[in-house]
XYZ file of N, CA and C in Angstrom:
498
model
N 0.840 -1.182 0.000
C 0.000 0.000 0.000
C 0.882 1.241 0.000
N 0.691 2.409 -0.875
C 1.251 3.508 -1.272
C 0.935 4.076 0.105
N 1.666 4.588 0.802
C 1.658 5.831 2.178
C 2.014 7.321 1.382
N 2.270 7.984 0.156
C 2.939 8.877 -0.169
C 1.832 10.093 -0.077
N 2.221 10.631 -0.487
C 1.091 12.066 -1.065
C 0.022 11.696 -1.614
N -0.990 12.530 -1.192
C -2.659 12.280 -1.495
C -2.707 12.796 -3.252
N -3.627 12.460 -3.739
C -3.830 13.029 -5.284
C -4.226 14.232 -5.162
N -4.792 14.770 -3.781
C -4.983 15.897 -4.138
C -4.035 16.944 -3.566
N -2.823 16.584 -2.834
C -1.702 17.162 -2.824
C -0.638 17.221 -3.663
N -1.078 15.971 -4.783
C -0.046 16.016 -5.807
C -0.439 17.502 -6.448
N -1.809 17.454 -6.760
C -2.622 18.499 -7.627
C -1.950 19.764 -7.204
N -1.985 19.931 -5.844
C -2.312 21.230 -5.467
C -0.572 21.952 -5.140
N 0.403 20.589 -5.947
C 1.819 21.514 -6.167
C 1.813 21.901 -7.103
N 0.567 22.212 -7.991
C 0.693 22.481 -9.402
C 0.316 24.119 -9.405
N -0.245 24.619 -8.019
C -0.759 25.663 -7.653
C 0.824 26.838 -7.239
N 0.438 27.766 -8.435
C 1.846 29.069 -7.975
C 2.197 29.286 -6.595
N 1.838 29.120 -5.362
C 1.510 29.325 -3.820
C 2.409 31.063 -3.692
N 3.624 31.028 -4.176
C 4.522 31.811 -3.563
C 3.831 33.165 -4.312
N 3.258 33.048 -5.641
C 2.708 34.028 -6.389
C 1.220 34.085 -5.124
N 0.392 33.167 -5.052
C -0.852 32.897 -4.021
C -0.751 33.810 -2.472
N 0.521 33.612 -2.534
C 0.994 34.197 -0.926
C 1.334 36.061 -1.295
N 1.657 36.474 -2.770
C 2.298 37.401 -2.587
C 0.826 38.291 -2.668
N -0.386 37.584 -3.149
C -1.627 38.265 -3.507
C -2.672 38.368 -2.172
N -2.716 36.988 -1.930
C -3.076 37.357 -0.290
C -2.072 38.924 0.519
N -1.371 38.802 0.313
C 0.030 39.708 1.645
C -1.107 41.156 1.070
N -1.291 41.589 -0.506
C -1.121 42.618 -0.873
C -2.273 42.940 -0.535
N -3.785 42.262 -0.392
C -4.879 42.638 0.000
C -5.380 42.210 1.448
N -4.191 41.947 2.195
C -4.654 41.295 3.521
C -5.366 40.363 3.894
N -5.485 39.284 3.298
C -6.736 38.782 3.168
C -6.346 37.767 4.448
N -5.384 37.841 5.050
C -4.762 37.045 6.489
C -4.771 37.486 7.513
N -5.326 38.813 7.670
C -5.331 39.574 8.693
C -6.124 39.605 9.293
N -6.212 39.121 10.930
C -6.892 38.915 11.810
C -7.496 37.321 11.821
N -7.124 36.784 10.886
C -7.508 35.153 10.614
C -6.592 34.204 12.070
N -7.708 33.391 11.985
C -7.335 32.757 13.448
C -7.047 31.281 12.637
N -7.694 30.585 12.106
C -7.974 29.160 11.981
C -8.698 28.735 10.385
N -8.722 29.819 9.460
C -8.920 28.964 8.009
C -7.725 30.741 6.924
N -7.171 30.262 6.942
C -6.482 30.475 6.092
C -6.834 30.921 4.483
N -6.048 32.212 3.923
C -6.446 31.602 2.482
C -6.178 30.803 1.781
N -5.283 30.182 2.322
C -4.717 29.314 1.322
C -5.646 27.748 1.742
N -5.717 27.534 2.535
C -6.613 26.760 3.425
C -8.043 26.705 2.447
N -9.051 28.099 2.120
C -10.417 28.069 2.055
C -9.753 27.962 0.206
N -8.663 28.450 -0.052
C -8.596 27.563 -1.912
C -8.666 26.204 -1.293
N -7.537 25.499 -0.945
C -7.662 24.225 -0.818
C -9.035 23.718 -0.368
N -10.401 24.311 -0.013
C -11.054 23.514 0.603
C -12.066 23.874 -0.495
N -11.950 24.593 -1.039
C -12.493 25.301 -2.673
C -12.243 24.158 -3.984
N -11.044 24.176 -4.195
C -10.659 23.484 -4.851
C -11.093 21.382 -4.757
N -11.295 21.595 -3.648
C -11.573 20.108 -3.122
C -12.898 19.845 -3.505
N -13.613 21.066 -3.166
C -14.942 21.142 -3.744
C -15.455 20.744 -4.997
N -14.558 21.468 -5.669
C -14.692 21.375 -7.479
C -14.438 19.799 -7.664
N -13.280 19.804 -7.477
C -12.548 18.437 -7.937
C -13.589 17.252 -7.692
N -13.940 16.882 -6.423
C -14.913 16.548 -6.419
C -16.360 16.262 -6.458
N -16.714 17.837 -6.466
C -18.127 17.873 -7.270
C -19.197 17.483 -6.083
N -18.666 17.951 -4.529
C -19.281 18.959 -3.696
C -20.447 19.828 -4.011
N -21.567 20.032 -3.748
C -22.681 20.641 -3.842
C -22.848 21.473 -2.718
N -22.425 21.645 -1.438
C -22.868 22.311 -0.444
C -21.961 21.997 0.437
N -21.729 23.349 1.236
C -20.479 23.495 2.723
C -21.196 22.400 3.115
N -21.998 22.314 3.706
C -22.350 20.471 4.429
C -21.315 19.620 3.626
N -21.577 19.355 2.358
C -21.034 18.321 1.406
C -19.494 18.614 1.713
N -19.325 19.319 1.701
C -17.533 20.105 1.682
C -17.114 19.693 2.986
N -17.763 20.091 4.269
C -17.358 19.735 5.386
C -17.576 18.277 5.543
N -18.378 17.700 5.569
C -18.701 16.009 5.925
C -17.643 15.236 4.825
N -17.238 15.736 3.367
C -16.230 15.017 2.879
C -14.945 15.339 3.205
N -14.495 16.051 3.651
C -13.295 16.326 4.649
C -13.234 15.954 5.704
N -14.084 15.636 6.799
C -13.686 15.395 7.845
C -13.765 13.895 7.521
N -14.319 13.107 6.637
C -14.409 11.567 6.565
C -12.992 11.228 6.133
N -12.080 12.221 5.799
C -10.545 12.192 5.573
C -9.887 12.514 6.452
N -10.477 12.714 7.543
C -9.339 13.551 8.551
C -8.226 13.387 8.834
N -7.323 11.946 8.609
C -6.478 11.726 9.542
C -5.648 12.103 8.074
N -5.906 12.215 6.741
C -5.372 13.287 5.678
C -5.283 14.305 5.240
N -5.739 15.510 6.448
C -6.294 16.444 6.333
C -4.770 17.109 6.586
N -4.025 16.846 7.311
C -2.413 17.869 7.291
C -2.052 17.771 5.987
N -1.816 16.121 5.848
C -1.510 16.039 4.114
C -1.819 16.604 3.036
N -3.095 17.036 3.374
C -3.557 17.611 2.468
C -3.639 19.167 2.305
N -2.964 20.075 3.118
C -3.164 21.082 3.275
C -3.315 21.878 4.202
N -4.143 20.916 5.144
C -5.101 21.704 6.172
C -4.638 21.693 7.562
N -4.710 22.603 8.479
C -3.956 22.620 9.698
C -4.711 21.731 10.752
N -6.484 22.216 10.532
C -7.661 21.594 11.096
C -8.740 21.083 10.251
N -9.565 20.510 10.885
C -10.997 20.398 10.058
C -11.396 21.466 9.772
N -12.127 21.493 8.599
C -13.039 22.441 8.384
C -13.832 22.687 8.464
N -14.527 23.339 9.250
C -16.200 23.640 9.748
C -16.730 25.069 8.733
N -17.914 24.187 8.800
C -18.877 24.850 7.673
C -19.397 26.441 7.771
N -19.091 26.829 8.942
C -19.550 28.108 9.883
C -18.528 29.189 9.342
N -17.010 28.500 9.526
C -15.671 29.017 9.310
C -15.549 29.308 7.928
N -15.732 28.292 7.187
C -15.826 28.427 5.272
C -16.853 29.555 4.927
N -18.133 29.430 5.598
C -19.199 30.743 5.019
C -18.570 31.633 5.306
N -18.072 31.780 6.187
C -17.243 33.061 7.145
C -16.365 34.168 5.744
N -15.721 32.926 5.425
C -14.498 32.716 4.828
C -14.755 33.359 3.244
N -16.001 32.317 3.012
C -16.110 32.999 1.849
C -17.188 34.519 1.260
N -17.737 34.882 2.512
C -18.096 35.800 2.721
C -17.474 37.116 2.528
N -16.557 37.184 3.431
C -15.943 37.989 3.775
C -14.846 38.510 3.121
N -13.916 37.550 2.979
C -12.240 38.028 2.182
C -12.678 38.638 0.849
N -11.509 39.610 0.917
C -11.972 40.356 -0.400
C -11.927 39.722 -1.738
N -12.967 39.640 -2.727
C -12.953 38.818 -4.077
C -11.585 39.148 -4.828
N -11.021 40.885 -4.710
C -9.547 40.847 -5.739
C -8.695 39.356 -5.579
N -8.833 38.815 -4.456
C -7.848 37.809 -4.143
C -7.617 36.869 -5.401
N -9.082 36.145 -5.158
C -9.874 35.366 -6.488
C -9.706 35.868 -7.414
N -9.686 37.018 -7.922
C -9.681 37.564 -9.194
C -8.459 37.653 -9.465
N -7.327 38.517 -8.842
C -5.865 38.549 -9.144
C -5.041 36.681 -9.383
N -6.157 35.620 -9.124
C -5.377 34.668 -8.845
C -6.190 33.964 -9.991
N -7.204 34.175 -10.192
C -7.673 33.452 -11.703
C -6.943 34.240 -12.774
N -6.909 35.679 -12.659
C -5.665 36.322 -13.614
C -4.098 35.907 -13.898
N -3.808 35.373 -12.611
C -2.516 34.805 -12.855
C -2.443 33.556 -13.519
N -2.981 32.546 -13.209
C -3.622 31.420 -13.685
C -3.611 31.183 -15.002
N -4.515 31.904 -15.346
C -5.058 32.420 -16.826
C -4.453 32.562 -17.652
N -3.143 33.989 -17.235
C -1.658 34.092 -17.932
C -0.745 32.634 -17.766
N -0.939 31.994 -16.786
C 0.115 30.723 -17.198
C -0.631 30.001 -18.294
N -2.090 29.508 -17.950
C -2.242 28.882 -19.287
C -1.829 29.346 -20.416
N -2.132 30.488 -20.764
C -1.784 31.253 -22.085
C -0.459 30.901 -22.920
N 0.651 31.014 -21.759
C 1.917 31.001 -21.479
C 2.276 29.562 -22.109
N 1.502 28.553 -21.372
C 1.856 26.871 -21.684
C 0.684 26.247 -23.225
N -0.025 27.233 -23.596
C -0.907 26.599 -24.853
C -0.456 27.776 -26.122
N 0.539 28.441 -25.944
C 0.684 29.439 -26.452
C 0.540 29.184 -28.087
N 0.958 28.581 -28.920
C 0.472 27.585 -30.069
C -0.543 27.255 -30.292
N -1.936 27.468 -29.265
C -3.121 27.027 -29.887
C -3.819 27.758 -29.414
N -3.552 29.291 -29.339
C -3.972 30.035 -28.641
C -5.454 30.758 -29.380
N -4.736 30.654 -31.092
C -5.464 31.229 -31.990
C -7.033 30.094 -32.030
N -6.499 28.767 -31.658
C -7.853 27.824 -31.533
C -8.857 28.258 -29.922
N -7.948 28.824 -29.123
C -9.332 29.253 -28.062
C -9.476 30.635 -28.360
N -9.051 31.434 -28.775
C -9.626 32.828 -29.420
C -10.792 32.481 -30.296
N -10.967 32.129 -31.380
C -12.058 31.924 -32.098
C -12.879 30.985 -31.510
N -12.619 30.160 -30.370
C -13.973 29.528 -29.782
C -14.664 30.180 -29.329
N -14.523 31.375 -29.196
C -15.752 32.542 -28.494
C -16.443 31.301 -27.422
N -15.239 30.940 -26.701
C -15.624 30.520 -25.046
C -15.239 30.538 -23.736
N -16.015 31.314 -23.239
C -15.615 31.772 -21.516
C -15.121 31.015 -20.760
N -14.065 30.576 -20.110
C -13.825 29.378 -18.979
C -14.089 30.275 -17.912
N -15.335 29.568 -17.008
C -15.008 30.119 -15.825
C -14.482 29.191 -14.580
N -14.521 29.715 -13.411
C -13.707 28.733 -12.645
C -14.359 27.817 -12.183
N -14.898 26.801 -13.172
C -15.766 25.284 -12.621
C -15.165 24.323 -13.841
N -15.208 23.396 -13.295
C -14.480 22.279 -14.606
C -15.317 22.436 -16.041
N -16.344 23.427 -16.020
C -16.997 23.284 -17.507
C -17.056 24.250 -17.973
N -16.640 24.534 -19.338
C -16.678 25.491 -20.176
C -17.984 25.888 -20.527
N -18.362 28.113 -20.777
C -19.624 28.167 -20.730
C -19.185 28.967 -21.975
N -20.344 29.168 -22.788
C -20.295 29.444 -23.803
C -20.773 30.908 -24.156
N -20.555 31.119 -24.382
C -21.443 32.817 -24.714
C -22.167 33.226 -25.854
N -22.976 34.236 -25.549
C -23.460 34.398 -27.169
C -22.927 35.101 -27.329
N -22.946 35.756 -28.532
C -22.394 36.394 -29.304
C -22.859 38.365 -29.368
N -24.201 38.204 -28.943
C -24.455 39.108 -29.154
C -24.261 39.598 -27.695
N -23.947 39.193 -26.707
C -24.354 39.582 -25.376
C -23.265 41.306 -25.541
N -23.952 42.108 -24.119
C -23.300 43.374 -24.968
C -22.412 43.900 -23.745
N -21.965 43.038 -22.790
C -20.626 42.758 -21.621
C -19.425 43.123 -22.210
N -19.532 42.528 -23.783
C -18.162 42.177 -23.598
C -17.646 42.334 -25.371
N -16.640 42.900 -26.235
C -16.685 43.308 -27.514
C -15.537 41.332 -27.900
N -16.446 40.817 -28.577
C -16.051 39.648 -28.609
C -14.878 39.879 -30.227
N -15.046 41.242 -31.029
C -14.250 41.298 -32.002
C -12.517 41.244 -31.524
N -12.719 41.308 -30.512
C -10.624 41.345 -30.050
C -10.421 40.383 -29.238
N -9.640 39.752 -30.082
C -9.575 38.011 -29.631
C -8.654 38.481 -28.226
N -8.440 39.711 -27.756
C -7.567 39.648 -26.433
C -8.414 39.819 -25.215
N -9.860 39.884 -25.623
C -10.185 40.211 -24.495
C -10.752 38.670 -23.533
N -10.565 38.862 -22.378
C -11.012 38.043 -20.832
C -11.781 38.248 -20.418
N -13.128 37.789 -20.410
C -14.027 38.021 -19.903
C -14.526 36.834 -18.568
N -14.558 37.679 -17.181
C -14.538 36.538 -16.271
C -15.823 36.843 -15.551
N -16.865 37.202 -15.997
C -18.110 37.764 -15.458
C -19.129 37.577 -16.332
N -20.051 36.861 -15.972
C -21.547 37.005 -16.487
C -22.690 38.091 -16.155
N -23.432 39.085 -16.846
C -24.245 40.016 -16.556
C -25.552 39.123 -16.763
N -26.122 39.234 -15.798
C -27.234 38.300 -15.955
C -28.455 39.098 -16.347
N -28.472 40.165 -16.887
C -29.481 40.718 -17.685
C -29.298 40.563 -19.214
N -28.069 39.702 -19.413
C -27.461 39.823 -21.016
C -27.913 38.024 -21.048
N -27.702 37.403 -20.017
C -27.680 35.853 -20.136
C -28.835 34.791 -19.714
N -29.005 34.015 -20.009
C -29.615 32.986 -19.865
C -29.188 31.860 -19.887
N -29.218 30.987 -18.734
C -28.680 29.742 -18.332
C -30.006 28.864 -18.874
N -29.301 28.029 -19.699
C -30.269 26.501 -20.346
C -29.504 25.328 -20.514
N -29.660 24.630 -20.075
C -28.632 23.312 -20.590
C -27.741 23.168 -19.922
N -26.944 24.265 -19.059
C -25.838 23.902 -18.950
C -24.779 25.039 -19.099
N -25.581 25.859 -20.583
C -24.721 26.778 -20.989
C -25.162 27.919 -21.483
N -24.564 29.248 -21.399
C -25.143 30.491 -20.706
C -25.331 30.718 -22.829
N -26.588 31.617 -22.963
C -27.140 31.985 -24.460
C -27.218 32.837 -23.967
């Protein structure tokens, strides 16, 4: 039996941290924090996704059924569901945003050769494992300059059907 690193600690060396740490420092987002961390509420974010978590209940009850992998994995303590709303309440969104921006630029960086194939897909990734699609006409966002990033849905422009935003 393998004792090594969890899969989802392999994952989560794939994460910039030192860039993660320099974006937290710049908006404080650690200040006055006792017991969930930012780096902590990504990791418990990310755990979410990966596994396909529906609700802080779901998030908390599948973490603590790991507990005795929970250092391994990131985490100093359990995570309580009280602490995460807290968490995600509160800290300022630039965090999230400066860190899907960074992100974003590495992909760019590592697909740089097929870059011209996700420019003309006129398709939004947002931060959930599924790609959403946009229309065309929506009026957010000038879809003629293949440079632009659009990481926001106006929900007076959109409509969710299927799956995927028209």
């Amino acid at each position: 039996m393998y004792v090594g690193k969890t899969l989802f600690a392999q994952v989560m060396e794939f994460m910039p941290w030192t860039s993660f740490s320099r974006i937290v420092h710049r908006y404080q987002g650690n200040a006055g924090v006792r017991t969930l961390s930012c780096a902590e509420q990504f990791r418990a974010m990310a755990f979410a996704q990966l596994t396909w978590r529906e609700s802080l209940r779901d998030i908390e009850v599948s973490l603590s059924a790991n507990a005795t992998k929970l250092y391994a994995m990131g985490f100093r303590s359990t995570v309580k569901r009280s602490t995460l709303a807290d968490a995600n309440e509160s800290r300022d969104w630039r965090i999230w945003a400066d860190l899907a921006a960074l992100l974003i630029r590495r992909a760019r960086k590592l697909y740089v050769d097929h870059l011209s194939d996700l420019a003309s897909s006129r398709t939004i990734y947002a931060a959930c494992p599924a790609p959403v699609n946009a229309a065309l006409s929506a009026e957010f966002t000038d879809f003629n300059d293949p440079g632009v990033d659009c990481m926001h849905s106006h929900r007076s422009h959109a409509v969710q059907s299927n799956g995927s935003v028209q």
